[in-house]
mmCIF file of C-alpha atoms and ligand atoms in Angstrom:
data_model
loop_
_atom_site.group_PDB
_atom_site.id
_atom_site.type_symbol
_atom_site.label_atom_id
_atom_site.label_comp_id
_atom_site.label_asym_id
_atom_site.label_seq_id
_atom_site.Cartn_x
_atom_site.Cartn_y
_atom_site.Cartn_z
ATOM 1 C CA MET A 1 -19.695 5.454 -22.723
ATOM 2 C CA LEU A 2 -18.034 7.409 -25.481
ATOM 3 C CA ARG A 3 -16.830 5.803 -28.706
ATOM 4 C CA VAL A 4 -13.904 7.582 -30.308
ATOM 5 C CA GLY A 5 -12.746 6.786 -33.842
ATOM 6 C CA LEU A 6 -8.959 7.069 -34.029
ATOM 7 C CA THR A 7 -7.436 7.135 -37.464
ATOM 8 C CA GLY A 8 -4.451 8.277 -39.481
ATOM 9 C CA GLY A 9 -2.462 7.066 -42.449
ATOM 10 C CA ILE A 10 -0.314 3.979 -42.050
ATOM 11 C CA GLY A 11 2.774 4.968 -40.039
ATOM 12 C CA ALA A 12 1.190 8.203 -38.728
ATOM 13 C CA GLY A 13 1.351 7.078 -35.103
ATOM 14 C CA LYS A 14 -2.055 5.541 -34.304
ATOM 15 C CA SER A 15 -0.555 2.752 -32.230
ATOM 16 C CA THR A 16 1.578 5.265 -30.357
ATOM 17 C CA VAL A 17 -1.469 7.425 -29.545
ATOM 18 C CA SER A 18 -3.580 4.356 -28.642
ATOM 19 C CA ARG A 19 -0.953 3.274 -26.142
ATOM 20 C CA LEU A 20 -0.948 6.717 -24.516
ATOM 21 C CA LEU A 21 -4.753 6.745 -24.305
ATOM 22 C CA VAL A 22 -4.817 3.282 -22.742
ATOM 23 C CA GLN A 23 -2.347 4.478 -20.106
ATOM 24 C CA LEU A 24 -4.809 7.251 -19.298
ATOM 25 C CA GLY A 25 -7.685 4.783 -18.892
ATOM 26 C CA ALA A 26 -9.222 4.278 -22.340
ATOM 27 C CA VAL A 27 -10.487 0.890 -23.490
ATOM 28 C CA LEU A 28 -8.868 0.110 -26.831
ATOM 29 C CA VAL A 29 -10.516 -1.747 -29.674
ATOM 30 C CA ASP A 30 -7.437 -2.533 -31.698
ATOM 31 C CA ALA A 31 -7.786 -2.753 -35.465
ATOM 32 C CA ASP A 32 -4.995 -5.307 -35.783
ATOM 33 C CA VAL A 33 -6.583 -7.597 -33.215
ATOM 34 C CA VAL A 34 -10.041 -7.331 -34.778
ATOM 35 C CA ALA A 35 -8.675 -7.779 -38.312
ATOM 36 C CA ARG A 36 -6.931 -10.981 -37.225
ATOM 37 C CA GLU A 37 -9.879 -12.361 -35.288
ATOM 38 C CA VAL A 38 -12.332 -12.167 -38.162
ATOM 39 C CA VAL A 39 -10.092 -14.250 -40.456
ATOM 40 C CA ALA A 40 -8.659 -16.605 -37.828
ATOM 41 C CA PRO A 41 -8.580 -20.322 -38.744
ATOM 42 C CA GLY A 42 -12.047 -21.837 -38.612
ATOM 43 C CA THR A 43 -13.916 -18.589 -39.152
ATOM 44 C CA GLN A 44 -16.486 -17.806 -41.798
ATOM 45 C CA GLY A 45 -14.265 -14.844 -42.702
ATOM 46 C CA LEU A 46 -11.268 -16.993 -43.607
ATOM 47 C CA ALA A 47 -13.462 -19.353 -45.629
ATOM 48 C CA ALA A 48 -14.816 -16.405 -47.614
ATOM 49 C CA VAL A 49 -11.318 -15.015 -48.266
ATOM 50 C CA VAL A 50 -10.077 -18.400 -49.516
ATOM 51 C CA ALA A 51 -13.144 -18.787 -51.725
ATOM 52 C CA GLU A 52 -12.361 -15.416 -53.307
ATOM 53 C CA PHE A 53 -8.548 -15.502 -53.532
ATOM 54 C CA GLY A 54 -7.719 -19.210 -53.637
ATOM 55 C CA SER A 55 -5.739 -21.437 -51.299
ATOM 56 C CA GLY A 56 -2.524 -19.609 -52.248
ATOM 57 C CA VAL A 57 -3.359 -17.128 -49.484
ATOM 58 C CA LEU A 58 -3.128 -19.859 -46.845
ATOM 59 C CA ALA A 59 0.054 -20.584 -44.919
ATOM 60 C CA LEU A 60 1.117 -24.194 -44.327
ATOM 61 C CA ASP A 61 -0.546 -24.249 -40.914
ATOM 62 C CA GLY A 62 -3.901 -23.227 -42.395
ATOM 63 C CA SER A 63 -3.791 -19.640 -41.176
ATOM 64 C CA LEU A 64 -4.063 -16.641 -43.471
ATOM 65 C CA ASP A 65 -0.769 -15.769 -45.189
ATOM 66 C CA ARG A 66 -1.110 -11.988 -44.858
ATOM 67 C CA PRO A 67 1.969 -11.051 -46.879
ATOM 68 C CA ALA A 68 0.711 -13.241 -49.763
ATOM 69 C CA LEU A 69 -2.712 -11.605 -49.618
ATOM 70 C CA GLY A 70 -1.106 -8.181 -49.294
ATOM 71 C CA ARG A 71 0.867 -8.713 -52.491
ATOM 72 C CA ILE A 72 -2.360 -9.434 -54.348
ATOM 73 C CA VAL A 73 -4.434 -6.529 -53.053
ATOM 74 C CA PHE A 74 -2.190 -3.571 -52.389
ATOM 75 C CA GLY A 75 -1.451 -2.812 -56.015
ATOM 76 C CA ASP A 76 -4.906 -3.654 -57.334
ATOM 77 C CA ALA A 77 -7.949 -1.590 -56.409
ATOM 78 C CA ASP A 78 -10.486 -4.163 -57.629
ATOM 79 C CA ARG A 79 -8.999 -7.009 -55.661
ATOM 80 C CA ARG A 80 -8.710 -4.765 -52.624
ATOM 81 C CA GLU A 81 -12.367 -3.895 -53.013
ATOM 82 C CA ALA A 82 -13.254 -7.583 -53.101
ATOM 83 C CA LEU A 83 -11.289 -8.195 -49.893
ATOM 84 C CA ASN A 84 -12.840 -5.196 -48.170
ATOM 85 C CA ALA A 85 -16.336 -6.350 -49.101
ATOM 86 C CA ILE A 86 -15.667 -9.558 -47.177
ATOM 87 C CA VAL A 87 -13.730 -8.218 -44.224
ATOM 88 C CA HIS A 88 -15.199 -4.795 -43.442
ATOM 89 C CA PRO A 89 -18.701 -5.926 -42.444
ATOM 90 C CA LEU A 90 -17.225 -8.636 -40.194
ATOM 91 C CA VAL A 91 -14.854 -6.108 -38.635
ATOM 92 C CA ALA A 92 -17.677 -3.632 -37.984
ATOM 93 C CA VAL A 93 -19.754 -6.267 -36.189
ATOM 94 C CA ARG A 94 -16.814 -7.424 -34.063
ATOM 95 C CA ARG A 95 -15.864 -3.842 -33.218
ATOM 96 C CA ALA A 96 -19.381 -3.055 -32.049
ATOM 97 C CA GLU A 97 -19.411 -6.233 -29.918
ATOM 98 C CA LEU A 98 -16.145 -5.282 -28.225
ATOM 99 C CA ALA A 99 -17.292 -1.699 -27.617
ATOM 100 C CA ALA A 100 -20.584 -2.916 -26.173
ATOM 101 C CA ALA A 101 -18.705 -5.141 -23.725
ATOM 102 C CA ALA A 102 -16.810 -2.158 -22.240
ATOM 103 C CA PRO A 103 -17.919 -0.647 -18.906
ATOM 104 C CA GLU A 104 -20.761 1.856 -18.990
ATOM 105 C CA ASP A 105 -18.443 4.770 -18.195
ATOM 106 C CA ALA A 106 -15.671 3.773 -20.603
ATOM 107 C CA VAL A 107 -13.990 5.938 -23.188
ATOM 108 C CA VAL A 108 -13.691 3.348 -25.958
ATOM 109 C CA VAL A 109 -11.006 4.204 -28.482
ATOM 110 C CA GLU A 110 -11.390 2.360 -31.748
ATOM 111 C CA ASP A 111 -8.282 2.299 -33.867
ATOM 112 C CA VAL A 112 -9.780 2.355 -37.390
ATOM 113 C CA PRO A 113 -7.167 2.719 -40.147
ATOM 114 C CA LEU A 114 -9.752 3.178 -42.931
ATOM 115 C CA LEU A 115 -12.241 5.326 -41.017
ATOM 116 C CA VAL A 116 -12.303 8.042 -43.654
ATOM 117 C CA GLU A 117 -12.124 5.724 -46.667
ATOM 118 C CA THR A 118 -15.162 3.722 -45.551
ATOM 119 C CA GLY A 119 -17.287 6.816 -44.865
ATOM 120 C CA ALA A 120 -17.775 5.752 -41.239
ATOM 121 C CA ALA A 121 -16.400 8.946 -39.661
ATOM 122 C CA PRO A 122 -19.813 10.590 -38.987
ATOM 123 C CA THR A 123 -21.040 7.478 -37.185
ATOM 124 C CA TYR A 124 -18.554 8.152 -34.357
ATOM 125 C CA PRO A 125 -19.291 10.900 -31.818
ATOM 126 C CA LEU A 126 -15.683 12.024 -32.149
ATOM 127 C CA VAL A 127 -12.958 11.430 -34.734
ATOM 128 C CA VAL A 128 -9.309 11.886 -33.792
ATOM 129 C CA VAL A 129 -6.778 11.963 -36.618
ATOM 130 C CA VAL A 130 -3.067 11.411 -36.051
ATOM 131 C CA ASP A 131 -1.352 13.453 -38.693
ATOM 132 C CA ALA A 132 2.051 13.002 -40.301
ATOM 133 C CA ASP A 133 2.603 13.785 -43.950
ATOM 134 C CA ALA A 134 2.927 11.015 -46.516
ATOM 135 C CA ALA A 135 6.681 11.450 -47.078
ATOM 136 C CA GLU A 136 7.366 11.075 -43.359
ATOM 137 C CA ARG A 137 5.067 8.053 -43.111
ATOM 138 C CA GLU A 138 6.912 6.422 -45.974
ATOM 139 C CA ARG A 139 10.207 7.101 -44.203
ATOM 140 C CA ARG A 140 8.943 5.478 -40.969
ATOM 141 C CA LEU A 141 7.591 2.408 -42.735
ATOM 142 C CA VAL A 142 10.930 1.846 -44.448
ATOM 143 C CA ALA A 143 13.240 2.819 -41.561
ATOM 144 C CA ASP A 144 11.296 1.463 -38.564
ATOM 145 C CA ARG A 145 9.281 -1.384 -39.993
ATOM 146 C CA GLY A 146 11.747 -2.533 -42.610
ATOM 147 C CA MET A 147 9.147 -2.280 -45.351
ATOM 148 C CA ASP A 148 10.215 -2.260 -48.951
ATOM 149 C CA ARG A 149 9.929 1.302 -50.339
ATOM 150 C CA GLU A 150 7.639 0.343 -53.236
ATOM 151 C CA ASP A 151 5.401 -1.570 -50.868
ATOM 152 C CA ALA A 152 5.242 1.394 -48.469
ATOM 153 C CA ARG A 153 4.289 3.700 -51.341
ATOM 154 C CA ALA A 154 1.592 1.339 -52.599
ATOM 155 C CA ARG A 155 0.071 1.096 -49.133
ATOM 156 C CA ILE A 156 0.072 4.838 -48.645
ATOM 157 C CA ALA A 157 -1.399 5.418 -52.109
ATOM 158 C CA ALA A 158 -4.197 2.946 -51.337
ATOM 159 C CA GLN A 159 -5.419 5.143 -48.474
ATOM 160 C CA ALA A 160 -7.148 8.520 -48.296
ATOM 161 C CA ASP A 161 -4.896 11.508 -48.883
ATOM 162 C CA ASP A 162 -3.872 13.793 -46.035
ATOM 163 C CA GLU A 163 -6.413 16.516 -46.893
ATOM 164 C CA GLU A 164 -9.390 14.158 -46.877
ATOM 165 C CA ARG A 165 -8.346 12.778 -43.539
ATOM 166 C CA ARG A 166 -7.794 16.192 -42.003
ATOM 167 C CA ALA A 167 -11.257 17.287 -43.135
ATOM 168 C CA ALA A 168 -12.800 14.443 -41.145
ATOM 169 C CA ALA A 169 -10.908 15.289 -37.950
ATOM 170 C CA ASP A 170 -12.729 16.695 -34.934
ATOM 171 C CA VAL A 171 -9.325 16.636 -33.302
ATOM 172 C CA LEU A 172 -6.069 16.683 -35.235
ATOM 173 C CA LEU A 173 -3.003 15.417 -33.418
ATOM 174 C CA PRO A 174 0.088 16.487 -35.335
ATOM 175 C CA ASN A 175 2.863 13.912 -35.140
ATOM 176 C CA PRO A 176 5.592 15.172 -37.448
ATOM 177 C CA ARG A 177 9.139 13.863 -37.500
ATOM 178 C CA ARG A 178 10.922 14.440 -34.256
ATOM 179 C CA ALA A 179 14.592 15.283 -34.354
ATOM 180 C CA ASP A 180 16.806 12.776 -32.507
ATOM 181 C CA GLY A 181 16.804 13.546 -28.805
ATOM 182 C CA ALA A 182 14.090 16.217 -29.076
ATOM 183 C CA PRO A 183 11.317 16.060 -26.460
ATOM 184 C CA ASP A 184 8.184 14.284 -27.580
ATOM 185 C CA PRO A 185 5.170 16.654 -27.469
ATOM 186 C CA LEU A 186 2.670 13.852 -28.094
ATOM 187 C CA PRO A 187 2.098 12.634 -24.492
ATOM 188 C CA ALA A 188 1.102 16.138 -23.333
ATOM 189 C CA LEU A 189 -1.209 16.616 -26.348
ATOM 190 C CA VAL A 190 -2.891 13.298 -25.698
ATOM 191 C CA GLU A 191 -3.257 14.066 -22.005
ATOM 192 C CA ARG A 192 -5.048 17.329 -22.821
ATOM 193 C CA LEU A 193 -7.278 15.564 -25.316
ATOM 194 C CA TRP A 194 -8.144 13.064 -22.599
ATOM 195 C CA SER A 195 -8.860 15.436 -19.739
ATOM 196 C CA GLU A 196 -10.362 18.386 -21.651
ATOM 197 C CA ARG A 197 -12.382 16.609 -24.311
ATOM 198 C CA LEU A 198 -12.827 12.856 -23.956
ATOM 199 C CA VAL A 199 -13.567 12.596 -20.234
ATOM 200 C CA PRO A 200 -16.029 15.533 -20.098
ATOM 201 C CA PHE A 201 -17.670 14.330 -23.324
ATOM 202 C CA GLU A 202 -18.177 10.866 -21.855
ATOM 203 C CA GLU A 203 -19.495 12.289 -18.582
ATOM 204 C CA GLY A 204 -21.868 14.578 -20.471
ATOM 205 C CA LEU A 205 -23.264 11.705 -22.509
ATOM 206 C CA ARG A 206 -23.852 9.599 -19.416
ATOM 207 C CA ALA A 207 -25.427 12.491 -17.494
ATOM 208 C CA GLY A 208 -27.526 13.665 -20.466
ATOM 209 C CA ARG A 209 -25.798 17.049 -20.321
ATOM 210 C CA ALA A 210 -24.925 19.339 -23.217
ATOM 211 C CA GLY A 211 -21.318 20.406 -23.584
ATOM 212 C CA PRO A 212 -20.264 23.962 -22.711
ATOM 213 C CA VAL A 213 -20.178 26.520 -25.497
ATOM 214 C CA PRO A 214 -16.599 26.738 -26.757
ATOM 215 C CA SER A 215 -14.903 30.045 -27.453
ATOM 216 C CA GLY A 216 -13.996 31.004 -31.007
ATOM 217 C CA THR A 217 -16.133 30.575 -34.087
ATOM 218 C CA PRO A 218 -16.904 27.395 -35.987
ATOM 219 C CA THR A 219 -15.064 26.896 -39.256
ATOM 220 C CA GLU A 220 -16.576 25.690 -42.508
ATOM 221 C CA ALA A 221 -15.040 22.286 -41.781
ATOM 222 C CA ASP A 222 -16.718 22.230 -38.331
ATOM 223 C CA ARG A 223 -20.076 22.965 -39.949
ATOM 224 C CA ARG A 224 -19.565 20.236 -42.547
ATOM 225 C CA ARG A 225 -18.731 17.629 -39.905
ATOM 226 C CA VAL A 226 -21.698 18.667 -37.752
ATOM 227 C CA LEU A 227 -24.036 18.287 -40.732
ATOM 228 C CA ASP A 228 -22.611 14.916 -41.761
ATOM 229 C CA ARG A 229 -23.106 13.641 -38.237
ATOM 230 C CA LEU A 230 -26.642 15.006 -37.976
ATOM 231 C CA HIS A 231 -27.759 13.093 -41.051
ATOM 232 C CA PRO A 232 -29.134 9.989 -39.448
ATOM 233 C CA VAL A 233 -30.072 7.119 -41.711
ATOM 234 C CA GLY A 234 -32.797 8.363 -44.034
ATOM 235 C CA GLY A 235 -33.009 11.791 -42.396
ATOM 236 C CA ARG A 236 -32.273 15.323 -43.503
ATOM 237 C CA ALA A 237 -30.515 18.108 -41.667
ATOM 238 C CA ALA A 238 -29.782 21.794 -42.132
ATOM 239 C CA LEU A 239 -27.882 24.391 -40.139
ATOM 240 C CA VAL A 240 -29.901 27.495 -39.404
ATOM 241 C CA GLY A 241 -29.138 30.781 -37.738
ATOM 242 C CA GLY A 242 -25.797 32.363 -37.083
ATOM 243 C CA ASP A 243 -22.260 31.249 -37.513
ATOM 244 C CA ARG A 244 -21.311 31.147 -33.836
ATOM 245 C CA TRP A 245 -21.293 28.372 -31.288
ATOM 246 C CA PRO A 246 -23.685 26.860 -30.473
ATOM 247 C CA LEU A 247 -24.634 25.924 -34.023
ATOM 248 C CA GLN A 248 -28.381 25.563 -34.493
ATOM 249 C CA ALA A 249 -29.745 22.792 -36.654
ATOM 250 C CA ILE A 250 -33.036 21.338 -37.816
ATOM 251 C CA VAL A 251 -33.232 17.607 -38.377
ATOM 252 C CA SER A 252 -36.123 15.645 -39.827
ATOM 253 C CA ALA A 253 -35.521 12.593 -37.633
ATOM 254 C CA ASP A 254 -33.485 11.775 -34.573
ATOM 255 C CA ALA A 255 -32.717 8.084 -35.112
ATOM 256 C CA GLY A 256 -29.121 7.377 -34.245
ATOM 257 C CA LEU A 257 -28.255 10.747 -32.703
ATOM 258 C CA ALA A 258 -27.696 9.130 -29.306
ATOM 259 C CA ASP A 259 -24.898 7.078 -30.884
ATOM 260 C CA ARG A 260 -23.346 10.193 -32.425
ATOM 261 C CA GLY A 261 -22.683 12.193 -29.291
ATOM 262 C CA TYR A 262 -26.080 13.860 -28.772
ATOM 263 C CA VAL A 263 -28.265 13.897 -25.666
ATOM 264 C CA PRO A 264 -32.016 14.492 -25.579
ATOM 265 C CA ALA A 265 -32.998 17.927 -24.237
ATOM 266 C CA GLY A 266 -36.757 17.831 -24.201
ATOM 267 C CA GLN A 267 -39.104 16.170 -26.609
ATOM 268 C CA TRP A 268 -37.990 17.862 -29.802
ATOM 269 C CA ARG A 269 -34.426 18.827 -29.117
ATOM 270 C CA TRP A 270 -31.039 17.135 -29.032
ATOM 271 C CA ASP A 271 -27.846 18.797 -27.846
ATOM 272 C CA SER A 272 -24.284 17.754 -28.555
ATOM 273 C CA ALA A 273 -22.412 16.648 -25.449
ATOM 274 C CA ASP A 274 -19.067 17.355 -27.111
ATOM 275 C CA PRO A 275 -17.258 20.089 -25.140
ATOM 276 C CA GLY A 276 -15.449 21.143 -28.315
ATOM 277 C CA CYS A 277 -18.472 21.486 -30.565
ATOM 278 C CA ALA A 278 -21.775 22.916 -29.287
ATOM 279 C CA VAL A 279 -24.829 22.067 -31.377
ATOM 280 C CA ARG A 280 -28.541 22.425 -30.633
ATOM 281 C CA ALA A 281 -30.659 20.328 -32.974
ATOM 282 C CA LEU A 282 -34.431 20.740 -33.260
ATOM 283 C CA VAL A 283 -36.368 17.756 -34.537
ATOM 284 C CA ALA A 284 -38.949 19.094 -36.952
ATOM 285 C CA PRO A 285 -40.303 16.439 -39.291
ATOM 286 C CA GLY A 286 -41.678 18.030 -42.412
ATOM 287 C CA VAL A 287 -39.936 21.387 -42.144
ATOM 288 C CA LEU A 288 -37.154 20.339 -44.470
ATOM 289 C CA GLU A 289 -39.430 18.701 -47.030
ATOM 290 C CA GLY A 290 -39.009 20.270 -50.416
ATOM 291 C CA LEU A 291 -35.959 22.272 -49.363
ATOM 292 C CA ASP A 292 -32.741 21.497 -51.134
ATOM 293 C CA VAL A 293 -30.545 20.990 -48.092
ATOM 294 C CA GLY A 294 -28.418 18.308 -49.643
ATOM 295 C CA GLY A 295 -27.633 14.872 -48.345
ATOM 296 C CA PRO A 296 -24.748 13.483 -46.374
ATOM 297 C CA THR A 297 -21.403 14.046 -48.076
HETATM 298 P P1 ADP B 1 0.491 3.540 -37.089
HETATM 299 O O1 ADP B 1 -0.101 2.719 -35.970
HETATM 300 O O2 ADP B 1 -0.334 4.764 -37.393
HETATM 301 O O3 ADP B 1 0.763 2.764 -38.336
HETATM 302 P P2 ADP B 1 2.800 3.722 -35.337
HETATM 303 O O4 ADP B 1 2.288 4.288 -34.066
HETATM 304 O O5 ADP B 1 3.074 2.244 -35.369
HETATM 305 O O6 ADP B 1 1.871 4.142 -36.584
HETATM 306 O O7 ADP B 1 4.126 4.550 -35.717
HETATM 307 C C1 ADP B 1 4.851 4.212 -36.898
HETATM 308 C C2 ADP B 1 6.321 4.239 -36.607
HETATM 309 O O8 ADP B 1 6.742 5.599 -36.478
HETATM 310 C C3 ADP B 1 6.713 3.550 -35.308
HETATM 311 O O9 ADP B 1 7.921 2.859 -35.539
HETATM 312 C C4 ADP B 1 6.916 4.694 -34.331
HETATM 313 O O10 ADP B 1 7.868 4.375 -33.352
HETATM 314 C C5 ADP B 1 7.395 5.806 -35.229
HETATM 315 N N1 ADP B 1 7.009 7.148 -34.770
HETATM 316 C C6 ADP B 1 5.828 7.507 -34.211
HETATM 317 N N2 ADP B 1 5.819 8.834 -33.946
HETATM 318 C C7 ADP B 1 7.008 9.326 -34.380
HETATM 319 C C8 ADP B 1 7.599 10.640 -34.417
HETATM 320 N N3 ADP B 1 6.970 11.724 -33.961
HETATM 321 N N4 ADP B 1 8.867 10.775 -34.945
HETATM 322 C C9 ADP B 1 9.493 9.690 -35.421
HETATM 323 N N5 ADP B 1 9.003 8.444 -35.417
HETATM 324 C C10 ADP B 1 7.772 8.238 -34.913
#
């Protein structure tokens, strides 16, 4: 099984890309579905939200009045923080449950709108970002979803900016405005992502096989993402050696690497199974002690 984190700003085209991936065979963990489930009537989540925000966020039938809650939180960072503190942990647990229930050979695509904002990107073996600039996203929210312009702006401003999101992307899927009647390049891009990256990555993980060494040279952003992902909880990591694929790394502990796209290759070595990002990591407890190699970003 491979877990893929799919993200992008509101209106970027996550739902569009999710649909295409499902057509190709992915199992989708849909953010909207999960977000609704954890605050459905009768849940601990809804009780906690009402305790925090008052019964004014309930509709007449006892369900959560999302627009009412949205009006409270989207313009106010503190209130948003309070809501996130309740909902995010519940969402993470539910997401993991749904992913765990997928078949052993599944490519599980998790649509996670706030993947970058919550710092969860390195916990996924692969992060795919759907990219459309903020002005175009605003246009779509107003034109296609009938959102009020101020509301659209507030929602966009409440999320990570485009640069932060791009920096977290292992794969960037550009989805700019398409002229009326122009062919849509997205299905072909998604098909390539599926057949050249996701399927071989999943097969590699299941078979315990390292990915092939890609051509080209890793960028600074590649190195940063590799390091962030190699920092397991409480561990340290450093890149050593040259600046070509495969990147060589030393890690002080290997807890969690199996969940981040790595396969064991002998007692002290883990290799990335990602066909787009070759990494060989040596586990050497103690070697990094006393060295200033920094922590996770
Ligand atoms: P998200 O799930 O990221 O919020 P959606 O997939 O729902 O975004 O897309 C937002 C809106 O933009 C939808 O109405 C969709 O039809 C439209 N859309 C998606 N891609 C494009 C594109 N390339 N050009 C114009 N409109 C698009």
